[in-house]
Amino acid sequence: MPAQPPAISPAAFARCLPFVVFMALLALRGYVPASLGLDARWIYGGQTLIVAGLLAWYWRDYGELARQNLPDARETGWAIVVGIVVFALWVRLDAPWMQLGEAAASFVPLDAAGQPIWALIALRLAGATLVVPVMEELFWRSFLMRWIQHPGFERVDPQTVGLKAVVLSTFVFVLAHTLWLAAIVAGLAYALLYRRTARLWTAVIAHAVTNGLLGVWVIWSGRWEFW
């Protein structure tokens, strides 16, 4: 009999499912036929709620996010600084040669008269700041980076993760973003922060700070292409 592929562990499933669902709904937003008369931008609200629900459902499986693993004041400070630096670089690393094509699902929260749709903006900002950082750090760093180091990723101490795992997980992270150079900077920054502190919360906080500042800047500047 042919060998059966190893089944995905419950821990891996809990970290992968929210990410897979989010990406599937993102793809759906990019390909909703105009003939349906559906404003695909509102799908983002559904994405946010569904993924938030999945994270809440599996929360007890995320030991690295337990209360006892919260960072101390110094680690939190470093996470905030890293998040600010990544944001400052992200909005500057947007030259044409720094981009991988165009986003599959653009998000311009303006009505036909060019006025902001504040409900859409609030949903986008909340999702990008509160939900996406948790979902992505659980997948990219907690799961994928440690899994590359060893398939039994739950037993891998982040501080023992080698350069190969950091680079390969960052490479895959980059493929999910159009601004590839900015994504390299962000992916390496969050990965090394997690590796240095051994606390996933530091990567989540840094990621949330980056996304929050980016959202505020996009709203202020009208540079919707960054969303």
Coordinates of N, CA, C and O in Angstrom, one line a residue, residues 15-137:
R15 N -3.9 27.1 13.2 CA -3.1 28.3 12.8 C -3.3 28.5 11.3 O -3.1 29.7 10.8
C16 N -3.6 27.5 10.5 CA -3.7 27.6 9.1 C -5.1 28.0 8.6 O -5.2 28.8 7.6
L17 N -6.1 27.4 9.3 CA -7.5 27.6 8.8 C -7.9 29.1 8.7 O -8.4 29.5 7.6
P18 N -7.7 29.9 9.7 CA -8.1 31.4 9.6 C -7.4 32.0 8.4 O -8.0 32.8 7.7
F19 N -6.1 31.7 8.2 CA -5.3 32.3 7.1 C -5.9 31.9 5.8 O -6.1 32.7 4.8
V20 N -6.1 30.6 5.6 CA -6.7 30.0 4.3 C -8.0 30.6 4.0 O -8.3 31.0 2.9
V21 N -8.9 30.7 5.0 CA -10.2 31.3 4.8 C -10.1 32.8 4.4 O -10.8 33.2 3.5
F22 N -9.2 33.5 5.1 CA -9.0 34.9 4.7 C -8.5 35.1 3.3 O -9.1 35.9 2.5
M23 N -7.6 34.3 2.9 CA -7.0 34.4 1.5 C -8.1 34.0 0.5 O -8.1 34.5 -0.6
A24 N -8.9 33.0 0.8 CA -9.9 32.5 -0.1 C -11.0 33.6 -0.3 O -11.4 33.9 -1.5
L25 N -11.3 34.3 0.7 CA -12.3 35.4 0.6 C -11.7 36.6 -0.1 O -12.4 37.3 -0.8
L26 N -10.4 36.8 0.1 CA -9.7 37.9 -0.6 C -9.7 37.6 -2.1 O -10.0 38.5 -2.9
A27 N -9.5 36.4 -2.5 CA -9.6 36.0 -3.9 C -11.0 36.2 -4.5 O -11.2 36.7 -5.6
L28 N -12.0 35.9 -3.6 CA -13.4 36.0 -4.0 C -13.7 37.5 -4.3 O -14.3 37.8 -5.3
R29 N -13.1 38.4 -3.4 CA -13.4 39.8 -3.6 C -12.8 40.3 -5.0 O -13.4 41.2 -5.6
G30 N -11.7 39.7 -5.4 CA -11.1 40.1 -6.7 C -11.8 39.6 -7.9 O -11.6 40.1 -9.0
Y31 N -12.7 38.6 -7.8 CA -13.4 38.0 -8.9 C -14.9 38.0 -8.9 O -15.5 37.2 -9.6
V32 N -15.5 38.8 -8.1 CA -16.9 38.9 -8.1 C -17.4 39.6 -9.3 O -17.0 40.7 -9.6
P33 N -18.2 38.9 -10.2 CA -18.7 39.5 -11.4 C -19.5 40.8 -11.2 O -20.4 40.8 -10.3
A34 N -19.3 41.8 -11.9 CA -20.0 43.1 -11.8 C -21.5 42.9 -12.1 O -22.4 43.6 -11.5
S35 N -21.8 41.8 -12.9 CA -23.2 41.6 -13.2 C -24.1 41.2 -12.0 O -25.3 41.3 -12.0
L36 N -23.4 40.8 -10.9 CA -24.2 40.4 -9.7 C -24.7 41.6 -9.0 O -25.6 41.4 -8.1
G37 N -24.2 42.7 -9.3 CA -24.6 43.9 -8.6 C -24.2 44.0 -7.1 O -24.8 44.7 -6.3
L38 N -23.2 43.2 -6.8 CA -22.7 43.1 -5.4 C -21.4 44.0 -5.2 O -20.5 43.9 -6.0
D39 N -21.4 44.8 -4.2 CA -20.2 45.7 -3.9 C -19.2 44.8 -3.2 O -19.4 44.5 -2.0
A40 N -18.2 44.3 -3.9 CA -17.3 43.3 -3.3 C -16.5 43.9 -2.2 O -16.0 43.1 -1.4
R41 N -16.5 45.2 -2.0 CA -15.7 45.8 -0.9 C -16.3 45.4 0.4 O -15.6 45.3 1.4
W42 N -17.6 45.1 0.5 CA -18.2 44.8 1.7 C -17.9 43.3 2.2 O -18.1 42.9 3.3
I43 N -17.3 42.6 1.2 CA -16.9 41.2 1.6 C -15.8 41.3 2.6 O -15.6 40.4 3.5
Y44 N -15.0 42.4 2.6 CA -14.0 42.5 3.6 C -14.5 42.5 5.0 O -13.9 41.9 6.0
G45 N -15.7 43.1 5.2 CA -16.3 43.0 6.5 C -16.6 41.6 6.9 O -16.4 41.2 8.1
G46 N -17.1 40.8 5.9 CA -17.3 39.4 6.2 C -16.0 38.6 6.5 O -16.0 37.8 7.4
Q47 N -15.0 39.0 5.8 CA -13.7 38.4 6.0 C -13.3 38.6 7.5 O -12.8 37.7 8.2
T48 N -13.4 39.9 7.9 CA -13.0 40.2 9.2 C -13.7 39.5 10.3 O -13.2 38.9 11.3
L49 N -15.1 39.4 10.2 CA -15.9 38.8 11.2 C -15.7 37.3 11.2 O -15.6 36.7 12.3
I50 N -15.6 36.6 10.0 CA -15.4 35.2 10.0 C -14.0 34.8 10.6 O -13.9 33.9 11.4
V51 N -13.0 35.5 10.2 CA -11.6 35.2 10.7 C -11.5 35.5 12.2 O -11.0 34.7 12.9
A52 N -12.1 36.6 12.6 CA -12.2 36.9 14.0 C -12.9 35.8 14.8 O -12.4 35.4 15.9
G53 N -14.0 35.3 14.2 CA -14.7 34.2 14.9 C -13.9 32.9 15.0 O -13.9 32.2 16.0
L54 N -13.1 32.6 13.9 CA -12.2 31.4 13.9 C -11.1 31.6 14.9 O -10.8 30.6 15.6
L55 N -10.5 32.7 15.0 CA -9.5 33.0 16.0 C -10.0 32.8 17.4 O -9.4 32.2 18.3
A56 N -11.2 33.3 17.6 CA -11.8 33.2 19.0 C -12.1 31.7 19.3 O -11.9 31.3 20.4
W57 N -12.6 31.0 18.3 CA -13.0 29.6 18.5 C -11.7 28.7 18.9 O -11.8 27.9 19.7
Y58 N -10.6 29.0 18.2 CA -9.4 28.3 18.5 C -8.4 28.9 19.5 O -7.3 28.4 19.7
W59 N -8.9 30.0 20.1 CA -8.0 30.8 21.0 C -7.3 29.9 22.0 O -6.1 30.1 22.3
R60 N -7.9 29.0 22.6 CA -7.3 28.2 23.6 C -6.2 27.3 23.1 O -5.3 26.8 23.9
D61 N -6.1 27.1 21.8 CA -5.1 26.3 21.2 C -3.8 27.2 20.9 O -2.8 26.6 20.5
Y62 N -3.9 28.5 21.1 CA -2.8 29.3 20.8 C -2.0 29.6 22.1 O -2.2 30.7 22.7
G63 N -1.3 28.7 22.6 CA -0.6 28.8 23.8 C 0.4 30.0 23.9 O 0.5 30.6 24.9
E64 N 1.0 30.3 22.7 CA 1.9 31.4 22.7 C 1.2 32.8 22.9 O 1.9 33.8 23.1
L65 N -0.1 32.8 22.8 CA -0.9 34.0 23.0 C -1.5 34.1 24.4 O -2.4 34.9 24.7
A66 N -1.2 33.1 25.2 CA -1.8 33.0 26.6 C -1.3 34.2 27.4 O -0.3 34.8 27.1
R67 N -2.1 34.6 28.4 CA -1.8 35.8 29.2 C -0.4 35.7 29.8 O 0.3 36.8 29.9
Q68 N 0.1 34.6 30.2 CA 1.4 34.5 30.8 C 2.5 34.7 29.8 O 3.7 34.9 30.2
N69 N 2.2 34.8 28.5 CA 3.2 35.0 27.5 C 3.2 36.4 26.9 O 3.8 36.7 25.9
L70 N 2.5 37.3 27.6 CA 2.5 38.7 27.2 C 3.9 39.3 27.4 O 4.6 38.9 28.4
P71 N 4.3 40.2 26.6 CA 5.6 40.8 26.7 C 5.7 41.8 27.9 O 4.6 42.4 28.3
D72 N 6.9 42.0 28.4 CA 7.0 43.0 29.4 C 7.1 44.4 28.7 O 7.0 44.5 27.5
A73 N 7.3 45.4 29.6 CA 7.3 46.8 29.1 C 8.4 47.0 28.0 O 8.2 47.7 27.0
R74 N 9.6 46.5 28.3 CA 10.7 46.7 27.4 C 10.4 46.0 26.1 O 10.7 46.6 25.0
E75 N 9.9 44.8 26.1 CA 9.7 44.1 24.9 C 8.5 44.8 24.1 O 8.6 44.8 22.8
T76 N 7.5 45.3 24.8 CA 6.5 46.0 24.1 C 7.0 47.2 23.5 O 6.6 47.6 22.3
G77 N 7.9 47.9 24.1 CA 8.5 49.1 23.6 C 9.2 48.9 22.3 O 9.1 49.6 21.3
W78 N 10.0 47.8 22.3 CA 10.7 47.4 21.1 C 9.8 47.0 20.0 O 10.0 47.4 18.8
A79 N 8.7 46.3 20.3 CA 7.7 46.0 19.3 C 7.1 47.2 18.6 O 6.9 47.3 17.4
I80 N 6.8 48.2 19.5 CA 6.2 49.4 18.9 C 7.2 50.2 18.0 O 6.8 50.6 16.9
V81 N 8.4 50.2 18.4 CA 9.5 50.9 17.6 C 9.6 50.1 16.3 O 9.7 50.8 15.2
V82 N 9.7 48.8 16.3 CA 9.8 48.0 15.1 C 8.6 48.3 14.2 O 8.7 48.5 13.0
G83 N 7.4 48.3 14.7 CA 6.2 48.6 13.9 C 6.2 49.9 13.3 O 5.9 50.1 12.1
I84 N 6.7 51.0 14.0 CA 6.8 52.3 13.4 C 7.9 52.4 12.3 O 7.6 52.9 11.2
V85 N 9.0 51.7 12.5 CA 10.1 51.7 11.5 C 9.6 51.0 10.2 O 9.8 51.5 9.1
V86 N 8.9 49.9 10.4 CA 8.4 49.1 9.2 C 7.4 50.0 8.5 O 7.4 50.0 7.2
F87 N 6.5 50.7 9.2 CA 5.6 51.6 8.5 C 6.3 52.6 7.7 O 6.0 52.9 6.5
A88 N 7.3 53.3 8.3 CA 8.0 54.4 7.7 C 8.7 53.9 6.4 O 8.7 54.6 5.4
L89 N 9.2 52.7 6.4 CA 9.8 52.1 5.2 C 8.8 51.7 4.2 O 9.0 51.8 3.0
W90 N 7.7 51.1 4.7 CA 6.7 50.5 3.8 C 6.2 51.5 2.8 O 6.0 51.3 1.6
V91 N 5.9 52.7 3.3 CA 5.3 53.7 2.4 C 6.3 54.4 1.5 O 5.9 55.2 0.6
R92 N 7.6 54.1 1.6 CA 8.6 54.6 0.7 C 9.1 53.5 -0.3 O 9.7 53.9 -1.3
L93 N 8.9 52.3 0.0 CA 9.4 51.2 -0.8 C 8.3 50.8 -1.8 O 7.8 49.7 -1.9
D94 N 7.9 51.8 -2.7 CA 6.8 51.5 -3.6 C 7.1 51.9 -5.0 O 6.2 52.1 -5.8
A95 N 8.4 52.0 -5.4 CA 8.8 52.2 -6.8 C 8.3 51.1 -7.6 O 8.1 49.9 -7.1
P96 N 8.0 51.3 -8.9 CA 7.5 50.2 -9.8 C 8.3 48.9 -9.7 O 7.7 47.8 -9.8
W97 N 9.6 49.0 -9.7 CA 10.4 47.8 -9.6 C 10.4 47.1 -8.3 O 10.8 45.9 -8.2
M98 N 9.8 47.7 -7.3 CA 9.6 47.1 -6.0 C 8.2 46.4 -5.8 O 7.9 46.0 -4.8
Q99 N 7.5 46.3 -7.0 CA 6.1 45.7 -6.9 C 6.0 44.4 -7.7 O 6.6 44.3 -8.8
L100 N 5.2 43.5 -7.2 CA 4.9 42.3 -7.9 C 3.5 42.4 -8.4 O 2.5 42.0 -7.8
G101 N 3.4 42.9 -9.6 CA 2.0 43.1 -10.2 C 1.2 44.0 -9.4 O 1.6 44.9 -8.8
E102 N -0.1 43.7 -9.5 CA -1.1 44.6 -8.8 C -1.9 43.7 -7.8 O -2.1 42.5 -8.0
A103 N -2.5 44.4 -6.8 CA -3.4 43.6 -5.9 C -4.5 43.0 -6.6 O -5.1 43.6 -7.5
A104 N -4.9 41.8 -6.1 CA -6.0 41.0 -6.7 C -7.3 41.7 -6.5 O -8.3 41.6 -7.2
A105 N -7.4 42.4 -5.3 CA -8.7 43.0 -4.9 C -8.4 44.4 -4.4 O -8.0 44.5 -3.2
S106 N -8.6 45.4 -5.2 CA -8.3 46.8 -4.8 C -9.4 47.2 -3.8 O -10.5 46.7 -3.8
F107 N -9.1 48.1 -2.9 CA -10.0 48.6 -1.9 C -10.0 50.1 -1.9 O -9.1 50.7 -1.2
V108 N -10.9 50.7 -2.5 CA -11.1 52.2 -2.6 C -12.4 52.5 -1.9 O -13.4 52.4 -2.6
P109 N -12.4 52.9 -0.7 CA -13.7 53.1 0.0 C -14.3 54.5 -0.2 O -14.6 55.3 0.7
L110 N -14.6 54.8 -1.5 CA -15.2 56.0 -1.9 C -16.5 55.7 -2.7 O -16.6 54.7 -3.4
D111 N -17.5 56.6 -2.5 CA -18.7 56.5 -3.3 C -18.6 57.1 -4.7 O -17.5 57.5 -5.0
A112 N -19.6 57.1 -5.4 CA -19.6 57.5 -6.8 C -19.2 59.0 -6.9 O -18.6 59.4 -7.9
A113 N -19.5 59.7 -5.8 CA -19.1 61.2 -5.8 C -17.7 61.4 -5.3 O -17.3 62.6 -5.2
G114 N -17.0 60.3 -5.0 CA -15.6 60.5 -4.5 C -15.5 60.8 -3.0 O -14.5 61.1 -2.5
Q115 N -16.7 60.6 -2.3 CA -16.7 60.8 -0.9 C -16.4 59.6 -0.1 O -16.8 58.5 -0.5
P116 N -15.7 59.7 1.1 CA -15.4 58.5 1.8 C -16.6 57.8 2.4 O -17.6 58.4 2.8
I117 N -16.6 56.4 2.3 CA -17.6 55.6 2.9 C -17.1 55.2 4.3 O -16.3 54.2 4.4
W118 N -17.4 55.9 5.3 CA -16.7 55.7 6.6 C -17.0 54.4 7.3 O -16.1 53.9 8.0
A119 N -18.1 53.7 7.0 CA -18.3 52.4 7.5 C -17.3 51.4 6.9 O -16.8 50.6 7.6
L120 N -17.1 51.5 5.6 CA -16.1 50.7 5.0 C -14.7 50.9 5.5 O -13.9 50.0 5.8
I121 N -14.4 52.2 5.7 CA -13.1 52.6 6.2 C -12.9 52.0 7.6 O -11.8 51.5 7.9
A122 N -13.9 52.1 8.5 CA -13.8 51.6 9.8 C -13.6 50.1 9.8 O -12.8 49.6 10.6
L123 N -14.3 49.4 9.0 CA -14.2 47.9 8.9 C -12.8 47.6 8.4 O -12.1 46.7 9.0
R124 N -12.3 48.3 7.5 CA -10.9 48.0 6.9 C -9.9 48.2 8.0 O -9.0 47.4 8.2
L125 N -10.0 49.4 8.7 CA -9.0 49.7 9.7 C -9.0 48.7 10.8 O -8.0 48.3 11.3
A126 N -10.2 48.4 11.3 CA -10.3 47.4 12.4 C -9.8 46.1 12.0 O -9.1 45.4 12.8
G127 N -10.1 45.6 10.8 CA -9.6 44.3 10.4 C -8.1 44.3 10.3 O -7.4 43.3 10.7
A128 N -7.6 45.3 9.6 CA -6.1 45.4 9.4 C -5.3 45.5 10.7 O -4.2 45.1 10.8
T129 N -5.9 46.2 11.7 CA -5.2 46.5 12.9 C -5.4 45.4 14.0 O -4.4 45.0 14.7
L130 N -6.6 44.9 14.1 CA -6.9 44.0 15.2 C -7.0 42.5 14.9 O -6.7 41.6 15.7
V131 N -7.3 42.2 13.6 CA -7.5 40.8 13.2 C -6.3 40.2 12.4 O -5.8 39.2 12.7
V132 N -6.0 41.0 11.4 CA -4.9 40.5 10.5 C -3.6 40.2 11.2 O -3.0 39.2 10.9
P133 N -3.1 41.1 12.0 CA -1.8 40.8 12.7 C -1.8 39.5 13.5 O -0.8 38.8 13.5
V134 N -2.9 39.2 14.2 CA -3.0 38.0 15.0 C -3.0 36.8 14.0 O -2.2 35.8 14.2
M135 N -3.9 36.9 13.0 CA -4.0 35.8 12.0 C -2.7 35.5 11.3 O -2.2 34.4 11.2
E136 N -2.1 36.6 10.8 CA -0.8 36.4 10.0 C 0.3 35.9 10.9 O 1.1 35.1 10.4
E137 N 0.5 36.5 12.1 CA 1.6 36.0 12.9 C 1.5 34.6 13.4 O 2.5 33.9 13.5

